[in-house]
Amino acid sequence: MKDQMTFKRYELKYMLTIEQQQKILKAMANHMKEDPHGHSTIQSLYFDTPDFLLIRRSIDKPAYKEKLRLRSYGVANEDTKVFLELKKKYDKVVYKRRISSTESQAINIFKQSVDDEIKDSQVKREIEYARDYYKDLAPRVLLSYERDAYYSTDDPNLRITFDSNVLWRDTDVNLHTGIYGNPILPKGYVLMELKTAGGLPLWMTKILSEEKIYKTSFSKYGTAYKTILARDGKVKQFAYNYNLGMKGVFNYV
C-alpha cells in the first residue's frame, strides 16, 4: 500500500473513557474496517525554537498555525523510513504535507547539511523555508503512543483513530532509543480523532449524542509543553503572557 503524502481534512478530537470507546467500536462495526496499518506504535519528534515559539503560537489559537515533526512507526534504526511532516491549520482545516527519509537525513536538513540526501521537492522546499524563517529549530519533545486506526467502507475520506498510552519526554529526544516517557492522558482515557473531508455520518453523530461525547481542543504536544512549564516553574509567566487561566494550563495534565 502506497503511503499518502498530502492531506487536507478536518480533525475532530474527543476524550473518551474506555467504556465510551467500546460503545463507539460497537456502533462502527458495520461501517468501518481496520486500517491496513492496524495497530501501531507511533513516535512524533517535534521541532521547535529554543523558546518553543511554534507551540506557544499554536496554544494561542491563531487563525493560522503550523508544526514541524518527524514521525516513525515503531522504534527506528538507521535504515527505517520515517516521515518529515509540515502540518498547518487554517480556518479549522488541517493541511499535512510530508516527505520520507531516514532520521539522520531529516536531522541534517535542520543542520543545513549538504549531505541530507533527500530528493528536492516542493514539500522539502517548504520545510526548508520554515527552518530558515523560525531559526534554530531542533528536536524539543518526543511523543509516543499506541494507535488503532480504522477507515470507512462508505466514505474513503473518513478515518477514525484511537490513541492510548500517550507518553512524552524532552530528554533523549530521538526515534531510536525506545518507547518511554511521562504519561499525558488521564488514567482510563483514550483520545479519539475523527479525520474527515466533510461532515460526519449519521451513525457517528447518533452515538456521540447518546453518550454525550463532546469535542475537545486537546493537543498532545501542547499538553507536554504546559507540563514542562509547570515542572520548570514558569506557569504564571506563561499564563500572563498568553492570557490563559490556570484551568487552561492544566487541562488533562
XYZ file of N, CA and C in Angstrom:
759
model
N 0.839 -1.192 0.000
C 0.000 0.000 0.000
C 0.878 1.249 0.000
N 0.644 2.176 -0.937
C 1.444 3.376 -1.049
C 1.076 4.357 0.057
N 2.107 4.941 0.678
C 1.878 5.892 1.757
C 1.323 7.199 1.204
N 0.319 7.742 1.877
C -0.234 9.029 1.492
C 0.697 10.127 1.988
N 0.991 11.113 1.134
C 1.968 12.141 1.471
C 1.365 13.534 1.620
N 0.139 13.732 1.170
C -0.534 15.019 1.359
C -1.937 14.782 1.899
N -2.388 15.667 2.787
C -3.694 15.533 3.428
C -4.347 16.909 3.518
N -5.654 16.931 3.341
C -6.455 18.125 3.598
C -7.751 17.643 4.225
N -8.006 18.031 5.480
C -9.159 17.464 6.170
C -9.443 18.228 7.455
N -10.571 17.910 8.053
C -10.904 18.359 9.401
C -10.482 17.250 10.371
N -9.961 17.633 11.512
C -9.581 16.669 12.535
C -10.299 17.028 13.830
N -11.213 16.164 14.245
C -12.037 16.398 15.435
C -11.580 15.449 16.540
N -11.370 15.993 17.733
C -10.817 15.200 18.830
C -11.831 15.050 19.959
N -11.810 13.864 20.582
C -12.737 13.552 21.668
C -11.984 12.763 22.733
N -12.163 13.121 23.995
C -11.583 12.378 25.095
C -12.607 11.355 25.578
N -12.262 10.080 25.509
C -13.206 9.004 25.821
C -12.766 8.199 27.035
N -13.737 7.704 27.771
C -13.453 6.651 28.732
C -13.355 5.332 27.952
N -12.818 4.318 28.584
C -12.725 3.011 27.937
C -14.125 2.490 27.603
N -15.069 2.743 28.487
C -16.449 2.298 28.251
C -17.032 2.996 27.021
N -16.805 4.276 26.881
C -17.300 5.007 25.714
C -16.635 4.507 24.433
N -15.347 4.212 24.514
C -14.649 3.680 23.341
C -15.276 2.370 22.881
N -15.601 1.501 23.822
C -16.191 0.215 23.463
C -17.557 0.401 22.789
N -18.320 1.349 23.245
C -19.623 1.611 22.633
C -19.468 2.156 21.215
N -18.472 3.009 21.004
C -18.233 3.523 19.660
C -17.739 2.413 18.742
N -16.861 1.565 19.235
C -16.379 0.437 18.426
C -17.541 -0.462 18.005
N -18.479 -0.672 18.907
C -19.648 -1.487 18.582
C -20.508 -0.806 17.526
N -20.688 0.526 17.652
C -21.525 1.273 16.712
C -20.900 1.326 15.323
N -19.580 1.303 15.239
C -18.915 1.442 13.944
C -18.598 0.093 13.287
N -18.978 -1.003 13.921
C -18.618 -2.335 13.433
C -19.076 -2.594 12.006
N -20.251 -2.089 11.621
C -20.775 -2.328 10.271
C -20.398 -1.223 9.281
N -19.597 -0.268 9.725
C -19.291 0.881 8.881
C -17.796 1.109 8.667
N -16.967 0.548 9.547
C -15.537 0.817 9.499
C -14.747 -0.486 9.430
N -13.594 -0.428 8.804
C -12.662 -1.550 8.746
C -11.332 -1.123 9.348
N -10.607 -2.095 9.888
C -9.293 -1.785 10.432
C -8.372 -1.315 9.318
N -7.660 -0.245 9.576
C -6.703 0.302 8.622
C -5.639 -0.749 8.299
N -5.071 -0.718 7.069
C -4.005 -1.674 6.734
C -2.840 -1.654 7.718
N -2.567 -0.473 8.326
C -1.520 -0.409 9.339
C -2.012 -0.965 10.679
N -3.361 -1.044 10.834
C -3.945 -1.625 12.040
C -3.447 -0.964 13.304
N -2.968 -1.793 14.234
C -2.405 -1.275 15.478
C -0.942 -0.930 15.249
N -0.535 0.235 15.704
C 0.862 0.642 15.524
C 1.314 1.491 16.698
N 2.624 1.511 16.895
C 3.245 2.406 17.860
C 3.829 3.572 17.082
N 3.397 4.775 17.413
C 3.824 5.971 16.681
C 4.727 6.814 17.567
N 5.797 7.301 16.975
C 6.645 8.289 17.627
C 6.622 9.574 16.800
N 6.427 10.710 17.458
C 6.438 12.006 16.791
C 7.442 12.911 17.500
N 8.469 13.301 16.756
C 9.531 14.145 17.284
C 9.277 15.576 16.803
N 8.967 16.489 17.733
C 8.585 17.848 17.378
C 9.795 18.781 17.385
N 9.902 19.557 16.306
C 10.948 20.566 16.179
C 10.371 21.920 16.593
N 11.178 22.685 17.307
C 10.726 23.992 17.750
C 11.950 24.861 18.017
N 11.692 26.127 18.278
C 12.760 27.058 18.619
C 13.151 26.860 20.085
N 14.266 27.445 20.528
C 14.653 27.286 21.940
C 13.596 27.789 22.919
N 12.798 28.787 22.512
C 11.741 29.289 23.400
C 10.362 28.756 23.016
N 10.328 27.662 22.248
C 9.078 26.971 21.905
C 8.069 27.887 21.203
N 8.548 28.649 20.236
C 7.689 29.621 19.573
C 6.517 28.959 18.845
N 6.746 27.834 18.160
C 5.677 27.216 17.365
C 4.527 26.747 18.245
N 4.851 26.062 19.347
C 3.759 25.556 20.177
C 3.117 26.688 20.972
N 3.863 27.730 21.333
C 3.255 28.871 22.015
C 2.223 29.541 21.112
N 2.568 29.717 19.842
C 1.621 30.308 18.906
C 0.411 29.405 18.715
N 0.645 28.110 18.667
C -0.446 27.162 18.472
C -1.437 27.225 19.627
N -0.932 27.285 20.857
C -1.784 27.331 22.036
C -2.610 28.611 22.063
N -2.095 29.661 21.458
C -2.791 30.948 21.431
C -3.973 30.951 20.467
N -4.183 29.830 19.755
C -5.318 29.615 18.849
C -5.431 30.698 17.761
N -4.375 30.898 16.980
C -4.458 31.863 15.876
C -5.244 31.274 14.710
N -5.567 32.103 13.730
C -6.271 31.605 12.539
C -5.399 30.639 11.755
N -4.077 30.879 11.795
C -3.127 30.015 11.085
C -2.049 29.561 12.057
N -1.716 28.293 12.014
C -0.611 27.783 12.820
C 0.026 26.605 12.110
N 1.252 26.280 12.496
C 1.949 25.176 11.856
C 2.881 24.484 12.845
N 3.176 23.221 12.542
C 4.092 22.427 13.350
C 4.994 21.637 12.414
N 6.185 21.347 12.894
C 7.144 20.513 12.168
C 7.489 19.309 13.030
N 7.370 18.126 12.458
C 7.664 16.941 13.247
C 8.222 15.832 12.367
N 8.889 14.899 13.018
C 9.427 13.720 12.357
C 8.747 12.505 12.964
N 8.144 11.672 12.124
C 7.321 10.567 12.623
C 7.867 9.217 12.186
N 7.839 8.282 13.116
C 8.191 6.891 12.786
C 7.101 5.973 13.308
N 7.010 4.814 12.700
C 6.077 3.780 13.154
C 6.913 2.698 13.818
N 6.921 2.724 15.134
C 7.809 1.860 15.886
C 9.148 2.546 16.122
N 10.045 1.854 16.807
C 11.381 2.381 17.073
C 12.188 2.325 15.785
N 12.844 3.415 15.457
C 13.585 3.496 14.194
C 15.026 3.028 14.371
N 15.607 2.608 13.259
C 17.052 2.401 13.193
C 17.584 3.228 12.030
N 18.829 3.083 11.690
C 19.429 3.972 10.689
C 18.840 3.799 9.294
N 18.160 2.671 9.048
C 17.594 2.426 7.727
C 16.075 2.576 7.681
N 15.444 2.821 8.823
C 13.988 2.898 8.875
C 13.469 4.115 8.114
N 12.411 3.903 7.332
C 11.760 5.033 6.665
C 10.924 5.793 7.675
N 11.178 7.085 7.780
C 10.399 7.960 8.654
C 9.824 9.089 7.799
N 8.960 9.896 8.396
C 8.272 10.945 7.633
C 8.492 12.301 8.289
N 9.061 13.219 7.534
C 9.233 14.589 7.975
C 8.003 15.365 7.521
N 7.250 15.899 8.488
C 5.933 16.458 8.202
C 5.838 17.940 8.551
N 5.219 18.678 7.663
C 4.844 20.061 7.909
C 3.324 20.086 8.017
N 2.830 20.355 9.212
C 1.395 20.320 9.462
C 0.891 21.730 9.708
N -0.075 22.161 8.901
C -0.621 23.505 9.005
C -2.118 23.424 9.284
N -2.619 24.427 9.963
C -4.054 24.519 10.199
C -4.507 25.942 9.941
N -5.496 26.078 9.068
C -6.036 27.396 8.758
C -7.553 27.304 8.679
N -8.226 28.167 9.449
C -9.683 28.216 9.450
C -10.284 26.824 9.688
N -9.705 26.108 10.654
C -10.165 24.799 11.121
C -9.824 23.635 10.175
N -9.238 23.923 9.023
C -8.863 22.867 8.082
C -7.383 22.527 8.279
N -7.081 21.229 8.350
C -5.715 20.757 8.547
C -5.120 20.367 7.200
N -3.911 20.878 6.943
C -3.162 20.535 5.743
C -1.857 19.881 6.200
N -1.616 18.678 5.750
C -0.383 17.999 6.140
C 0.359 17.544 4.892
N 1.632 17.908 4.831
C 2.478 17.527 3.710
C 3.745 16.900 4.274
N 4.204 15.818 3.671
C 5.358 15.145 4.240
C 6.248 14.522 3.177
N 7.483 14.268 3.575
C 8.440 13.573 2.724
C 9.039 12.432 3.538
N 9.451 11.388 2.864
C 10.062 10.254 3.551
C 11.584 10.397 3.538
N 12.205 9.898 4.584
C 13.661 9.979 4.713
C 14.087 8.997 5.791
N 15.341 9.050 6.171
C 15.788 8.396 7.388
C 15.885 9.467 8.477
N 16.027 9.048 9.715
C 16.114 10.019 10.800
C 17.307 10.955 10.623
N 18.471 10.402 10.284
C 19.666 11.233 10.156
C 19.542 12.211 8.991
N 18.931 11.798 7.894
C 18.741 12.701 6.763
C 17.857 13.881 7.151
N 16.790 13.591 7.884
C 15.883 14.656 8.305
C 16.572 15.626 9.255
N 17.324 15.100 10.210
C 18.036 15.965 11.153
C 19.025 16.859 10.412
N 19.653 16.325 9.364
C 20.629 17.106 8.602
C 19.998 18.306 7.902
N 18.710 18.200 7.558
C 18.040 19.365 6.971
C 18.100 20.543 7.934
N 17.876 20.280 9.220
C 17.850 21.357 10.207
C 19.251 21.811 10.599
N 20.226 20.976 10.305
C 21.616 21.393 10.476
C 22.129 22.099 9.226
N 21.251 22.179 8.204
C 21.594 22.754 6.907
C 22.818 22.071 6.313
N 22.824 20.759 6.453
C 23.914 19.953 5.921
C 23.721 19.724 4.432
N 24.815 19.766 3.681
C 24.737 19.477 2.241
C 24.563 17.983 2.006
N 24.666 17.191 3.073
C 24.593 15.733 2.948
C 23.255 15.173 3.418
N 22.177 15.985 3.398
C 20.900 15.445 3.872
C 20.350 14.386 2.927
N 20.731 14.396 1.649
C 20.449 13.336 0.672
C 18.973 13.147 0.370
N 18.126 14.053 0.794
C 16.704 13.944 0.495
C 16.434 14.619 -0.844
N 15.744 13.939 -1.712
C 15.458 14.460 -3.043
C 14.706 15.783 -2.964
N 15.105 16.716 -3.815
C 14.449 18.022 -3.824
C 12.994 17.883 -4.259
N 12.119 18.643 -3.602
C 10.697 18.629 -3.929
C 10.077 19.902 -3.387
N 8.836 20.168 -3.778
C 8.134 21.347 -3.273
C 7.960 21.272 -1.762
N 7.626 20.084 -1.251
C 7.427 19.933 0.196
C 8.744 20.171 0.940
N 9.838 19.633 0.400
C 11.132 19.853 1.046
C 11.473 21.337 1.081
N 11.188 22.050 0.005
C 11.477 23.483 -0.025
C 10.625 24.239 0.991
N 9.377 23.807 1.191
C 8.518 24.434 2.202
C 9.076 24.200 3.605
N 9.569 22.996 3.851
C 10.164 22.678 5.152
C 11.426 23.510 5.368
N 12.245 23.647 4.334
C 13.455 24.450 4.442
C 13.120 25.927 4.669
N 12.046 26.395 4.058
C 11.616 27.778 4.275
C 11.235 27.980 5.745
N 10.466 27.018 6.311
C 10.092 27.114 7.728
C 11.338 27.080 8.611
N 12.286 26.232 8.261
C 13.553 26.151 9.015
C 14.250 27.507 9.048
N 14.343 28.154 7.891
C 15.041 29.435 7.805
C 14.239 30.564 8.456
N 12.921 30.465 8.403
C 12.067 31.514 8.955
C 12.106 31.524 10.475
N 12.023 30.345 11.104
C 11.921 30.282 12.557
C 13.275 30.322 13.268
N 14.324 29.892 12.609
C 15.675 29.929 13.179
C 15.843 28.941 14.344
N 16.971 28.279 14.352
C 17.377 27.412 15.469
C 16.366 26.319 15.794
N 15.664 25.811 14.771
C 14.762 24.687 15.014
C 15.581 23.439 15.329
N 15.120 22.706 16.322
C 15.792 21.469 16.727
C 14.773 20.582 17.420
N 15.070 19.290 17.575
C 14.142 18.407 18.299
C 13.980 18.877 19.749
N 12.715 19.059 20.182
C 12.460 19.558 21.537
C 11.694 18.557 22.391
N 10.671 17.920 21.808
C 9.819 16.999 22.572
C 9.511 15.771 21.721
N 9.578 14.610 22.337
C 9.206 13.359 21.676
C 7.918 12.833 22.288
N 6.950 12.537 21.439
C 5.700 11.915 21.862
C 5.630 10.506 21.293
N 5.102 9.586 22.062
C 4.849 8.232 21.554
C 3.487 7.780 22.049
N 2.848 6.932 21.258
C 1.537 6.434 21.662
C 1.171 5.207 20.840
N 0.224 4.446 21.378
C -0.328 3.293 20.686
C -1.563 3.750 19.912
N -1.643 3.389 18.630
C -2.773 3.848 17.810
C -3.471 2.672 17.142
N -4.795 2.691 17.215
C -5.634 1.773 16.458
C -6.403 2.619 15.445
N -6.253 2.276 14.169
C -6.802 3.113 13.092
C -7.817 2.337 12.271
N -8.864 3.044 11.830
C -9.938 2.448 11.041
C -10.313 3.393 9.895
N -10.823 2.816 8.812
C -11.310 3.623 7.700
C -12.741 3.217 7.372
N -13.484 4.156 6.784
C -14.891 3.923 6.480
C -15.041 3.115 5.199
N -15.951 2.170 5.211
C -16.251 1.407 3.999
C -17.182 2.174 3.068
N -17.784 3.248 3.573
C -18.715 4.056 2.781
C -18.104 5.362 2.285
N -17.155 5.894 3.034
C -16.574 7.189 2.709
C -15.049 7.080 2.816
N -14.330 7.092 1.700
C -12.872 6.925 1.745
C -12.145 8.050 2.468
N -12.846 9.163 2.699
C -12.209 10.302 3.357
C -12.384 10.297 4.879
N -13.090 9.288 5.399
C -13.314 9.225 6.847
C -12.403 8.189 7.487
N -11.628 8.644 8.481
C -10.788 7.741 9.273
C -11.036 8.022 10.751
N -10.918 6.979 11.552
C -11.052 7.110 12.998
C -9.829 6.472 13.641
N -9.218 7.193 14.573
C -8.079 6.632 15.299
C -8.327 6.738 16.798
N -7.779 5.770 17.525
C -7.828 5.768 18.988
C -6.388 5.715 19.487
N -5.994 6.716 20.269
C -4.634 6.788 20.802
C -4.651 6.539 22.304
N -3.772 5.651 22.748
C -3.653 5.340 24.174
C -2.180 5.277 24.551
N -1.913 5.202 25.851
C -0.540 5.166 26.367
C 0.302 6.277 25.743
N -0.213 7.501 25.789
C 0.486 8.653 25.223
C 1.561 9.111 26.209
N 2.811 9.117 25.748
C 3.955 9.462 26.591
C 4.730 10.620 25.968
N 5.378 11.427 26.801
C 6.238 12.494 26.289
C 7.544 12.523 27.064
N 8.552 13.055 26.420
C 9.810 13.334 27.105
C 10.538 14.450 26.360
N 11.353 15.201 27.100
C 12.143 16.268 26.486
C 13.631 16.054 26.684
N 14.014 14.838 27.034
C 15.415 14.430 27.047
C 15.538 13.189 26.158
N 16.748 12.970 25.655
C 16.945 11.800 24.791
C 15.931 11.818 23.645
N 15.780 12.976 23.005
C 14.720 13.149 22.010
C 15.192 12.666 20.633
N 14.917 11.409 20.361
C 15.222 10.797 19.077
C 14.277 9.626 18.872
N 14.284 9.067 17.671
C 13.348 7.998 17.319
C 13.921 6.606 17.520
N 15.167 6.501 17.980
C 15.811 5.183 18.007
C 16.144 4.654 19.398
N 15.899 5.438 20.447
C 16.281 4.994 21.792
C 15.285 4.007 22.388
N 13.986 4.251 22.203
C 12.995 3.348 22.769
C 11.748 4.090 23.198
N 10.734 3.322 23.590
C 9.438 3.891 23.972
C 9.376 4.034 25.484
N 9.456 5.256 25.964
C 9.277 5.539 27.387
C 9.030 7.035 27.546
N 8.555 7.424 28.715
C 8.309 8.837 28.958
C 7.249 9.042 30.014
N 6.737 10.246 30.074
C 5.744 10.639 31.067
C 4.347 10.584 30.461
N 3.377 10.000 31.151
C 2.025 9.893 30.590
C 1.332 11.243 30.492
N 0.490 11.386 29.457
C -0.261 12.618 29.231
C -1.738 12.450 29.557
N -2.341 11.369 29.091
C -3.782 11.196 29.260
C -4.130 10.817 30.697
N -5.290 11.243 31.166
C -5.756 10.765 32.472
C -5.909 9.246 32.442
N -5.716 8.623 33.559
C -5.824 7.167 33.628
C -7.224 6.721 33.215
N -7.285 5.710 32.337
C -8.569 5.181 31.908
C -9.191 5.913 30.737
N -8.429 6.817 30.091
C -8.961 7.582 28.966
C -8.206 7.277 27.675
N -8.905 7.479 26.566
C -8.367 7.289 25.221
C -8.712 8.527 24.403
N -7.804 8.931 23.527
C -8.069 10.070 22.653
C -8.526 9.559 21.285
N -9.741 9.930 20.899
C -10.269 9.562 19.582
C -10.163 10.767 18.651
N -9.740 10.508 17.406
C -9.710 11.551 16.387
C -10.536 11.106 15.188
N -11.439 11.973 14.758
C -12.210 11.749 13.535
C -11.609 12.636 12.460
N -11.138 12.016 11.394
C -10.485 12.744 10.307
C -11.379 12.636 9.079
N -11.873 13.784 8.618
C -12.867 13.762 7.555
C -12.714 14.973 6.643
N -13.081 14.794 5.379
C -13.061 15.903 4.422
C -14.361 16.694 4.468
N -15.378 16.136 5.130
C -16.678 16.813 5.200
C -17.351 16.567 6.529
N -18.651 16.254 6.485
C -19.409 16.015 7.701
C -19.243 14.596 8.215
N -19.822 14.344 9.392
C -19.787 13.019 9.997
C -21.032 12.238 9.603
N -20.917 10.920 9.476
C -22.096 10.111 9.164
C -23.098 10.116 10.314
N -24.351 9.829 9.984
C -25.413 9.882 10.986
C -25.187 8.908 12.130
N -24.663 7.709 11.817
C -24.469 6.730 12.872
C -23.450 7.233 13.904
N -22.449 8.009 13.453
C -21.469 8.542 14.389
C -22.061 9.679 15.216
N -22.779 10.603 14.583
C -23.390 11.701 15.344
C -24.388 11.158 16.353
N -25.050 10.055 16.011
C -26.034 9.449 16.920
C -25.358 8.914 18.178
N -24.272 8.161 18.018
C -23.616 7.578 19.186
C -22.934 8.668 20.022
N -22.409 9.694 19.381
C -21.812 10.795 20.132
C -22.868 11.519 20.962
N -24.039 11.717 20.373
C -25.125 12.386 21.083
C -25.633 11.532 22.238
N -25.842 10.242 21.975
C -26.367 9.349 23.013
C -25.433 9.264 24.215
N -24.127 9.255 23.950
C -23.152 9.111 25.031
C -22.670 10.446 25.587
N -23.230 11.546 25.034
C -22.840 12.887 25.492
C -21.326 13.085 25.399
N -20.803 12.745 24.243
C -19.376 12.890 23.977
C -19.182 14.164 23.157
N -18.335 15.059 23.656
C -18.178 16.365 23.017
C -16.738 16.583 22.562
N -16.591 17.426 21.553
C -15.265 17.734 21.018
C -14.397 18.404 22.081
N -13.081 18.181 21.951
C -12.113 18.853 22.804
C -11.019 19.437 21.924
N -10.346 20.463 22.409
C -9.227 21.046 21.667
C -7.894 20.493 22.150
N -7.924 19.336 22.740
C -6.727 18.710 23.328
C -5.587 18.574 22.319
N -4.385 18.973 22.732
C -3.172 18.847 21.924
C -2.127 18.062 22.704
N -1.612 16.993 22.113
C -0.587 16.197 22.795
C 0.666 17.035 23.053
N 1.176 17.674 22.008
C 2.384 18.482 22.154
C 2.111 19.678 23.078
N 0.950 20.306 22.918
C 0.614 21.436 23.773
C 0.553 21.048 25.241
N -0.026 19.880 25.529
C -0.111 19.422 26.916
C 1.274 19.112 27.475
N 2.133 18.505 26.648
C 3.513 18.249 27.090
C 4.222 19.554 27.405
N 4.030 20.550 26.554
C 4.681 21.850 26.774
C 4.187 22.496 28.066
N 2.883 22.457 28.312
C 2.349 23.028 29.546
C 2.904 22.304 30.776
N 3.102 21.001 30.649
C 3.672 20.235 31.754
C 5.118 20.636 32.004
N 5.867 20.898 30.920
C 7.239 21.379 31.054
C 7.259 22.717 31.786
N 6.331 23.607 31.429
C 6.245 24.906 32.096
C 5.976 24.745 33.587
N 5.036 23.864 33.922
C 4.711 23.633 35.333
C 5.915 23.050 36.069
N 6.581 22.119 35.425
C 7.768 21.497 36.034
C 8.870 22.515 36.287
N 9.043 23.425 35.344
C 10.136 24.393 35.436
C 9.733 25.681 36.151
N 8.497 25.719 36.693
C 8.067 26.868 37.465
C 7.773 28.101 36.649
N 7.327 27.915 35.388
C 7.084 29.054 34.506
C 5.608 29.230 34.177
N 4.743 28.545 34.893
C 3.320 28.583 34.565
C 2.746 29.988 34.700
N 3.066 30.704 35.770
C 2.483 32.025 35.973
C 2.881 32.978 34.855
N 4.154 32.938 34.455
C 4.600 33.812 33.377
C 3.896 33.469 32.077
N 3.732 32.175 31.833
C 3.033 31.729 30.615
C 1.596 32.214 30.612
N 0.913 32.046 31.739
C -0.491 32.448 31.816
C -0.644 33.949 31.603
N 0.292 34.723 32.115
C 0.216 36.174 31.947
C 0.450 36.566 30.484
N 1.464 35.986 29.885
C 1.828 36.370 28.518
C 0.800 35.949 27.495
N 0.100 34.826 27.732
C -0.789 34.287 26.709
C -2.248 34.252 27.136
N -2.545 34.994 28.191
C -3.939 35.167 28.611
C -4.650 33.839 28.845
N -3.928 32.890 29.439
C -4.522 31.596 29.766
C -4.652 31.493 31.274
N -5.840 31.132 31.738
C -6.019 30.900 33.166
C -5.397 29.582 33.577
N -5.275 29.350 34.869
C -4.664 28.110 35.347
C -5.463 26.894 34.930
N -6.766 27.038 34.781
C -7.584 25.912 34.350
C -7.164 25.470 32.956
N -6.910 26.432 32.088
C -6.470 26.081 30.735
C -5.107 25.448 30.719
N -4.220 25.932 31.581
C -2.855 25.415 31.596
C -2.837 23.948 31.981
N -3.709 23.561 32.905
C -3.636 22.202 33.417
C -4.665 21.257 32.837
N -5.294 21.596 31.723
C -6.218 20.664 31.093
C -5.528 19.340 30.800
N -6.067 18.284 31.319
C -5.633 16.912 31.050
C -4.204 16.630 31.467
N -3.618 17.433 32.309
C -2.264 17.148 32.797
C -2.360 16.290 34.045
